[in-house]
């Protein structure tokens, strides 16, 4: 049946508040991430006596097993230890991690006074207090056209993603799930480029890996130092104690054709986007508190060092880092920039703060920031009352017996004892409070209270109560709705429905009260209300898909934590993220409705990001030499802005009455559009970019301190791109257009020789022109073109448009254009 969440993740906020209250009593030592002078492995070009260069060209993989790399890594760690040993007495600090591959630094548990000493020490570039991150919480392969359009090109589903390694920085994995099993697949051979290790389960003494799962490690030193880690529920191993990590791994790379069975019903077959890809697990998130950046950075650093091809990050900050002004420059984003430099494609969830503007938690141009779409499945059900009224609702449940009606009994009218009122009996969470004799064979009416919103009550428990008491089914009535409440269907084994429309709930309550006779004390003399519950197990397929999900974070992107608009479009792309069926960990408690289950159907940009990670694996398999920017370009320029019915994609939004309404979506909702995997394999042209281009973007962004850029990238600013909007990205954003501005882009032909005609379209407030109007490119050739924008009228709002490049061989390349005009 359903889960209700406050938009903006009330549940997470609730947990964090509880957790913060506990932290007050902990010692004053805190975790800090420290970066030092001296190059990390990925960018060290020599210069230290006795150590040869370890840097490689942008987008190339480093041989981490070479003597050069291991000796320089030892040298860096020794310097970290020496600095701490010189500054502090042994026992007064705890070093958690040495970061050597992507950034040069370490994380350490020290007092604020010691952190100040570190800040002043020679050779120290930055000292940042750690901040927390949170999870940004199967039909989609068919919806995306993978079985017929994409998998055959790679040799069928049993070869889709072969030898591509996807790293998951998440809550771990449940390795025994059929989505990750190897008994019914061709044997998995070794992948020489990957050198990650597999931890042993401390309880079962079994290896976490099986060929499909190729690496499994956990990172919890910061969580332990902060006093947040509880080994009995968080597990000191890669085991998923939450469910989220297993779910995201299965979306991207789970086995094909796994039956999704719950409560005796099969809801279809689940499959990952790249069913043959390998899974590398880097557990750094935990069920109650999320995670700490120090652990997450260590996990990313290790994943890239181990040789993953793709990183899937369904994680984002709880709040902005305390000490950096710029969204792109902090240990987390700087580590991801180095990962991209190493040739790793990064997909990150855009955030769940929608539908409000500037709610993104993924900001940087080197990351693919993924928004969440509602796909074409809708689950609906209905309750038929004895007076002939039919009330719509949601309930992923079987129906009551056909052609039969049942007596309706309200939980508050069948209490064993009036003294139990203090236990919220109308929630139907405790069967021992209710009179079985009055409920057996009838439909139990329950009330949907705030307890369901915060997770202390669940639909699963209502269904268990109904089953225990022998009820024919249950109805949950929502009597008042807080702004932002969202109801998701949850599968249950007994007939059940949730009436989410308050006016329909009132119809039900009025009918029940009129039909139920009571004595002078209010006690029921006879229950005469009747009803029956429909079948909610079959989805209804809608043509108005995809839509941008209500919770999906929206742009515009921001360049600093004063919320100044950036000259960079985010999110980048839209992918399915609402009501996604995938594997679950039976000991996972993140979703009370799925405790103990093997599958869960949940929503979030957390679910959208692994869709893109898996599809990126398919692109990487077909084009192994492509850079992360080339893969991102292929996904973006081939995406669609039209829904299945041929109309512009709609976005879910609040109306003035806070009811759900649909509005025409813009690039701030979906970036370039909804992913189209088949077209992404053959994009025609790509907009490529590398490390130097991203440095140019940083160096030309107004307000960024060049010393801060050098601190995080070890590189001075000497950029030639002129302005941030000249970054060679497959989108154009000018947040402050005064008069006329011209931006340039370079495209590279990755197909046969083709002639492209360039057309432009823009809202009337901005004039747009592209030059040249056409160009012919040979295979592998690159050509520049320019786009000139002129502010015609000042509307005080953004204008949207596009550049469309149509090739004579059938390729079509589209990039979104976003600008706001200002007076000179």
PDB file of C-alpha atoms in Angstrom, residues 35 38-40 42-43 102-103 125 328-329 333-334 337-338 341 366 691 694-695 698-699 706-717:
ATOM      1  CA  UNK A  35      44.557  18.959   2.742  1.00  0.00           C
ATOM      2  CA  UNK A  38      52.216  18.378  -2.460  1.00  0.00           C
ATOM      3  CA  UNK A  39      50.515  16.526  -5.287  1.00  0.00           C
ATOM      4  CA  UNK A  40      48.337  13.435  -4.823  1.00  0.00           C
ATOM      5  CA  UNK A  42      46.846  11.339  -9.740  1.00  0.00           C
ATOM      6  CA  UNK A  43      48.587  14.664 -10.465  1.00  0.00           C
ATOM      7  CA  UNK A 102      42.744  11.900  -5.518  1.00  0.00           C
ATOM      8  CA  UNK A 103      43.611  14.516  -2.888  1.00  0.00           C
ATOM      9  CA  UNK A 125      46.353  24.185   2.788  1.00  0.00           C
ATOM     10  CA  UNK A 328      32.156  23.335  -6.406  1.00  0.00           C
ATOM     11  CA  UNK A 329      35.126  23.508  -4.015  1.00  0.00           C
ATOM     12  CA  UNK A 333      33.498  17.736  -5.034  1.00  0.00           C
ATOM     13  CA  UNK A 334      37.300  18.076  -5.346  1.00  0.00           C
ATOM     14  CA  UNK A 337      36.900  16.106  -9.921  1.00  0.00           C
ATOM     15  CA  UNK A 338      40.016  13.978  -9.412  1.00  0.00           C
ATOM     16  CA  UNK A 341      40.380  13.132 -14.150  1.00  0.00           C
ATOM     17  CA  UNK A 366      32.172  17.158 -13.811  1.00  0.00           C
ATOM     18  CA  UNK A 691      40.363  18.270 -16.339  1.00  0.00           C
ATOM     19  CA  UNK A 694      36.951  22.134 -15.575  1.00  0.00           C
ATOM     20  CA  UNK A 695      39.854  24.124 -14.104  1.00  0.00           C
ATOM     21  CA  UNK A 698      36.523  27.267 -11.889  1.00  0.00           C
ATOM     22  CA  UNK A 699      39.113  29.947 -12.672  1.00  0.00           C
ATOM     23  CA  UNK A 706      42.124  31.482  -6.929  1.00  0.00           C
ATOM     24  CA  UNK A 707      44.064  30.331  -3.833  1.00  0.00           C
ATOM     25  CA  UNK A 708      41.107  28.095  -2.926  1.00  0.00           C
ATOM     26  CA  UNK A 709      41.200  26.579  -6.431  1.00  0.00           C
ATOM     27  CA  UNK A 710      44.932  25.909  -6.066  1.00  0.00           C
ATOM     28  CA  UNK A 711      44.389  24.382  -2.615  1.00  0.00           C
ATOM     29  CA  UNK A 712      41.995  21.816  -4.005  1.00  0.00           C
ATOM     30  CA  UNK A 713      43.483  21.159  -7.458  1.00  0.00           C
ATOM     31  CA  UNK A 714      47.219  21.815  -6.955  1.00  0.00           C
ATOM     32  CA  UNK A 715      47.089  23.815 -10.178  1.00  0.00           C
ATOM     33  CA  UNK A 716      47.449  27.571 -10.798  1.00  0.00           C
ATOM     34  CA  UNK A 717      44.848  29.455 -12.852  1.00  0.00           C
TER      35      UNK A 717
END
